mmCIF file of C-alpha atoms in Angstrom:
data_model
loop_
_atom_site.group_PDB
_atom_site.id
_atom_site.type_symbol
_atom_site.label_atom_id
_atom_site.label_comp_id
_atom_site.label_asym_id
_atom_site.label_seq_id
_atom_site.Cartn_x
_atom_site.Cartn_y
_atom_site.Cartn_z
ATOM 1 C CA ARG A 1 76.334 79.862 138.037
ATOM 2 C CA HIS A 2 75.094 81.885 140.963
ATOM 3 C CA LEU A 3 75.925 85.586 140.638
ATOM 4 C CA LYS A 4 76.860 87.701 143.612
ATOM 5 C CA ARG A 5 75.574 91.255 144.004
ATOM 6 C CA GLY A 6 78.860 92.680 142.683
ATOM 7 C CA ASP A 7 78.590 90.544 139.525
ATOM 8 C CA HIS A 8 75.151 91.975 138.823
ATOM 9 C CA LEU A 9 76.512 95.491 139.196
ATOM 10 C CA LEU A 10 79.378 94.782 136.790
ATOM 11 C CA ARG A 11 77.022 93.307 134.195
ATOM 12 C CA TYR A 12 74.782 96.342 134.625
ATOM 13 C CA ALA A 13 77.820 98.583 134.051
ATOM 14 C CA VAL A 14 78.589 96.733 130.793
ATOM 15 C CA ALA A 15 74.980 97.037 129.615
ATOM 16 C CA VAL A 16 74.797 100.734 130.426
ATOM 17 C CA ALA A 17 78.173 101.480 128.846
ATOM 18 C CA ARG A 18 77.316 99.572 125.654
ATOM 19 C CA ASP A 19 73.793 100.818 125.082
ATOM 20 C CA THR A 20 73.585 104.288 126.571
ATOM 21 C CA ALA A 21 74.880 107.655 125.460
ATOM 22 C CA LEU A 22 76.690 108.848 128.552
ATOM 23 C CA ALA A 23 78.112 112.256 129.360
ATOM 24 C CA PRO A 24 81.934 112.045 129.273
ATOM 25 C CA ALA A 25 82.292 112.400 133.059
ATOM 26 C CA ASP A 26 79.685 109.671 133.625
ATOM 27 C CA ALA A 27 81.353 107.456 131.032
ATOM 28 C CA LEU A 28 84.709 107.838 132.766
ATOM 29 C CA GLY A 29 83.064 106.734 135.989
ATOM 30 C CA ILE A 30 81.384 103.615 134.629
ATOM 31 C CA LEU A 31 83.593 102.430 131.760
ATOM 32 C CA PRO A 32 86.487 101.071 133.877
ATOM 33 C CA SER A 33 84.018 98.777 135.685
ATOM 34 C CA ALA A 34 82.407 97.827 132.403
ATOM 35 C CA LEU A 35 85.802 97.001 130.901
ATOM 36 C CA ALA A 36 86.636 94.832 133.911
ATOM 37 C CA ALA A 37 83.384 92.906 133.466
ATOM 38 C CA ALA A 38 83.438 92.596 129.671
ATOM 39 C CA ASP A 39 83.536 88.957 128.709
ATOM 40 C CA ASP A 40 84.487 88.972 125.030
ATOM 41 C CA PRO A 41 87.155 90.733 122.925
ATOM 42 C CA ARG A 42 84.668 92.718 120.806
ATOM 43 C CA ALA A 43 82.996 94.103 123.933
ATOM 44 C CA VAL A 44 86.397 95.076 125.343
ATOM 45 C CA ASP A 45 87.343 96.851 122.105
ATOM 46 C CA THR A 46 83.970 98.608 121.852
ATOM 47 C CA LEU A 47 84.190 99.803 125.435
ATOM 48 C CA THR A 48 87.825 100.850 124.963
ATOM 49 C CA VAL A 49 86.839 103.057 122.005
ATOM 50 C CA ARG A 50 84.076 104.593 124.124
ATOM 51 C CA TYR A 51 86.564 105.122 126.956
ATOM 52 C CA GLY A 52 88.989 106.816 124.564
ATOM 53 C CA GLN A 53 86.211 109.059 123.272
ATOM 54 C CA ALA A 54 85.264 110.040 126.824
ATOM 55 C CA LEU A 55 88.895 110.768 127.679
ATOM 56 C CA SER A 56 89.238 112.847 124.536
ATOM 57 C CA ALA A 57 86.106 114.829 125.383
ATOM 58 C CA THR A 58 87.584 115.683 128.779
ATOM 59 C CA ALA A 59 90.911 116.801 127.230
ATOM 60 C CA ALA A 60 92.851 113.748 128.453
ATOM 61 C CA CYS A 61 94.192 113.171 124.957
ATOM 62 C CA GLU A 62 97.409 111.345 125.855
ATOM 63 C CA ASP A 63 95.417 108.701 127.730
ATOM 64 C CA ALA A 64 92.815 108.640 124.956
ATOM 65 C CA ALA A 65 95.549 108.116 122.341
ATOM 66 C CA SER A 66 96.742 105.070 124.293
ATOM 67 C CA ALA A 67 93.216 103.641 124.359
ATOM 68 C CA PHE A 68 92.746 104.203 120.620
ATOM 69 C CA ARG A 69 96.124 102.608 119.840
ATOM 70 C CA ALA A 70 95.163 99.567 121.922
ATOM 71 C CA VAL A 71 92.051 99.059 119.804
ATOM 72 C CA LEU A 72 94.062 99.475 116.592
ATOM 73 C CA ARG A 73 96.497 96.781 117.801
ATOM 74 C CA ARG A 74 93.772 94.377 118.945
ATOM 75 C CA SER A 75 90.790 94.691 116.647
ATOM 76 C CA ALA A 76 90.177 93.597 113.077
ATOM 77 C CA ASP A 77 86.660 95.105 113.105
ATOM 78 C CA SER A 78 86.599 97.850 110.457
ATOM 79 C CA GLY A 79 84.018 99.972 112.308
ATOM 80 C CA LEU A 80 85.986 99.913 115.557
ATOM 81 C CA ARG A 81 89.239 100.580 113.701
ATOM 82 C CA HIS A 82 87.661 103.536 111.903
ATOM 83 C CA SER A 83 86.424 105.025 115.199
ATOM 84 C CA ALA A 84 89.788 104.453 116.866
ATOM 85 C CA THR A 85 91.674 105.950 113.912
ATOM 86 C CA ALA A 86 89.497 109.074 113.883
ATOM 87 C CA GLY A 87 89.810 109.435 117.651
ATOM 88 C CA LEU A 88 93.590 109.019 117.543
ATOM 89 C CA ALA A 89 93.948 111.547 114.718
ATOM 90 C CA GLY A 90 91.887 114.174 116.542
ATOM 91 C CA CYS A 91 93.755 113.727 119.828
ATOM 92 C CA SER A 92 97.110 113.691 118.067
ATOM 93 C CA LEU A 93 96.316 116.988 116.360
ATOM 94 C CA ARG A 94 95.373 118.588 119.678
ATOM 95 C CA LEU A 95 98.539 117.280 121.340
ATOM 96 C CA ALA A 96 100.662 118.459 118.401
ATOM 97 C CA LEU A 97 99.224 121.960 118.515
ATOM 98 C CA ALA A 98 99.823 122.098 122.272
ATOM 99 C CA ALA A 99 103.440 120.959 121.844
ATOM 100 C CA GLN A 100 103.936 123.491 119.076
ATOM 101 C CA SER A 101 102.522 126.288 121.237
ATOM 102 C CA ALA A 102 104.849 125.230 124.056
ATOM 103 C CA GLY A 103 107.884 125.526 121.771
ATOM 104 C CA ARG A 104 108.535 121.769 121.483
ATOM 105 C CA PRO A 105 108.795 121.213 117.696
ATOM 106 C CA GLY A 106 110.176 117.668 118.051
ATOM 107 C CA ASP A 107 107.163 116.560 120.094
ATOM 108 C CA ALA A 108 104.859 118.489 117.776
ATOM 109 C CA GLU A 109 106.353 116.714 114.747
ATOM 110 C CA ARG A 110 105.724 113.288 116.304
ATOM 111 C CA TRP A 111 102.092 114.110 117.157
ATOM 112 C CA PHE A 112 101.437 115.764 113.775
ATOM 113 C CA MET A 113 102.668 112.571 112.067
ATOM 114 C CA SER A 114 100.288 110.542 114.215
ATOM 115 C CA ALA A 115 97.420 112.855 113.232
ATOM 116 C CA THR A 116 97.911 112.064 109.535
ATOM 117 C CA ILE A 117 96.799 108.445 109.926
ATOM 118 C CA GLY A 118 93.578 107.312 108.330
ATOM 119 C CA ASP A 119 91.878 109.443 105.707
ATOM 120 C CA SER A 120 94.728 111.620 104.464
ATOM 121 C CA SER A 121 92.305 113.967 102.720
ATOM 122 C CA SER A 122 90.378 114.723 105.928
ATOM 123 C CA TRP A 123 90.511 118.188 107.446
ATOM 124 C CA THR A 124 92.370 116.789 110.477
ATOM 125 C CA ALA A 125 95.096 115.125 108.419
ATOM 126 C CA ARG A 126 95.539 118.132 106.137
ATOM 127 C CA ARG A 127 95.723 120.519 109.122
ATOM 128 C CA ALA A 128 98.275 118.159 110.661
ATOM 129 C CA LEU A 129 100.375 118.307 107.490
ATOM 130 C CA ILE A 130 100.450 122.115 107.713
ATOM 131 C CA GLY A 131 101.496 121.885 111.358
ATOM 132 C CA LEU A 132 104.058 119.236 110.444
ATOM 133 C CA ALA A 133 105.543 121.680 107.942
ATOM 134 C CA ASP A 134 105.803 124.312 110.689
ATOM 135 C CA ALA A 135 107.521 121.864 113.052
ATOM 136 C CA ARG A 136 109.927 120.656 110.385
ATOM 137 C CA ARG A 137 110.791 124.220 109.437
ATOM 138 C CA GLN A 138 111.510 124.988 113.097
ATOM 139 C CA LEU A 139 113.761 121.928 113.180
ATOM 140 C CA GLY A 140 115.644 123.174 110.097
ATOM 141 C CA ASP A 141 114.140 120.677 107.632
ATOM 142 C CA THR A 142 113.029 122.983 104.799
ATOM 143 C CA LEU A 143 112.618 120.137 102.308
ATOM 144 C CA GLY A 144 110.467 118.171 104.783
ATOM 145 C CA ALA A 145 108.372 121.292 105.395
ATOM 146 C CA ALA A 146 107.847 121.838 101.666
ATOM 147 C CA THR A 147 106.912 118.188 101.148
ATOM 148 C CA ALA A 148 104.275 118.331 103.898
ATOM 149 C CA LEU A 149 102.815 121.551 102.490
ATOM 150 C CA LEU A 150 102.664 120.121 98.972
ATOM 151 C CA ARG A 151 100.825 117.057 100.314
ATOM 152 C CA ALA A 152 98.355 119.235 102.253
ATOM 153 C CA GLN A 153 97.690 121.291 99.152
ATOM 154 C CA ALA A 154 97.384 118.304 96.792
ATOM 155 C CA LEU A 155 94.955 116.413 99.051
ATOM 156 C CA GLY A 156 92.419 119.236 99.191
ATOM 157 C CA SER A 157 90.287 121.279 96.938
ATOM 158 C CA ASN A 158 90.240 125.031 96.682
ATOM 159 C CA ASP A 159 89.483 125.466 100.387
ATOM 160 C CA SER A 160 90.992 127.441 103.261
ATOM 161 C CA LEU A 161 93.574 124.773 104.112
ATOM 162 C CA SER A 162 94.740 124.679 100.486
ATOM 163 C CA HIS A 163 95.155 128.449 100.604
ATOM 164 C CA VAL A 164 97.091 128.262 103.889
ATOM 165 C CA ALA A 165 99.378 125.568 102.441
ATOM 166 C CA ALA A 166 99.954 127.615 99.277
ATOM 167 C CA GLU A 167 100.776 130.744 101.280
ATOM 168 C CA ARG A 168 103.172 128.811 103.510
ATOM 169 C CA LEU A 169 104.882 127.396 100.405
ATOM 170 C CA ARG A 170 105.339 130.933 99.046
ATOM 171 C CA THR A 171 106.749 132.044 102.401
ATOM 172 C CA LEU A 172 109.046 129.035 102.510
ATOM 173 C CA ALA A 173 110.319 129.720 98.998
ATOM 174 C CA ALA A 174 110.956 133.425 99.676
ATOM 175 C CA PRO A 175 114.535 134.274 100.605
ATOM 176 C CA GLN A 176 114.930 134.645 104.352
ATOM 177 C CA SER A 177 116.279 137.960 105.609
ATOM 178 C CA ALA A 178 118.803 137.976 108.453
ATOM 179 C CA GLY A 179 116.202 138.968 111.039
ATOM 180 C CA ASP A 180 113.423 136.736 109.754
ATOM 181 C CA SER A 181 112.056 134.141 112.137
ATOM 182 C CA THR A 182 111.711 130.519 111.026
ATOM 183 C CA ARG A 183 108.525 130.096 113.018
ATOM 184 C CA MET A 184 105.365 130.133 110.933
ATOM 185 C CA SER A 185 102.051 131.138 112.432
ATOM 186 C CA THR A 186 99.204 128.600 112.554
ATOM 187 C CA PRO A 187 95.604 129.164 111.569
#
């Protein structure tokens, strides 16, 4: 087959995107072309993970989450699934914290749940469980908040997140005074 100049450029984009560590802004510039030129499913999934990572690094976490979910739907490769799961958890935690800060506990709850995927004993998942407890408490679900805090505490060792979860459990168990706010602060 005779390749046109544009075909050579697309193949070059795939090669660069696969084999080179690119700055996030550079990756966002070249990865769409590389994805368009990728000729096998594994290459598409690999490039999609890299695209999600670049989006995440530039704070475009909603778009990154979509890319990571696409890889999780498509790929059976354990390495790609692990990378996509970690990327999705990190972006979900950032989106949850942003929703929580904006006073949207329902959105925060959804994103915190998404951040608990994968290794449930990871710092990200345990931090998400603490945030999930905050969101559930704001939504009036005290039992759900306590359950999330107990999970966060049980999954860790004697570290700072375990201490935060224990303190939040004590606060949750304490009788609420009439003027007490249901909003819990986050670390």
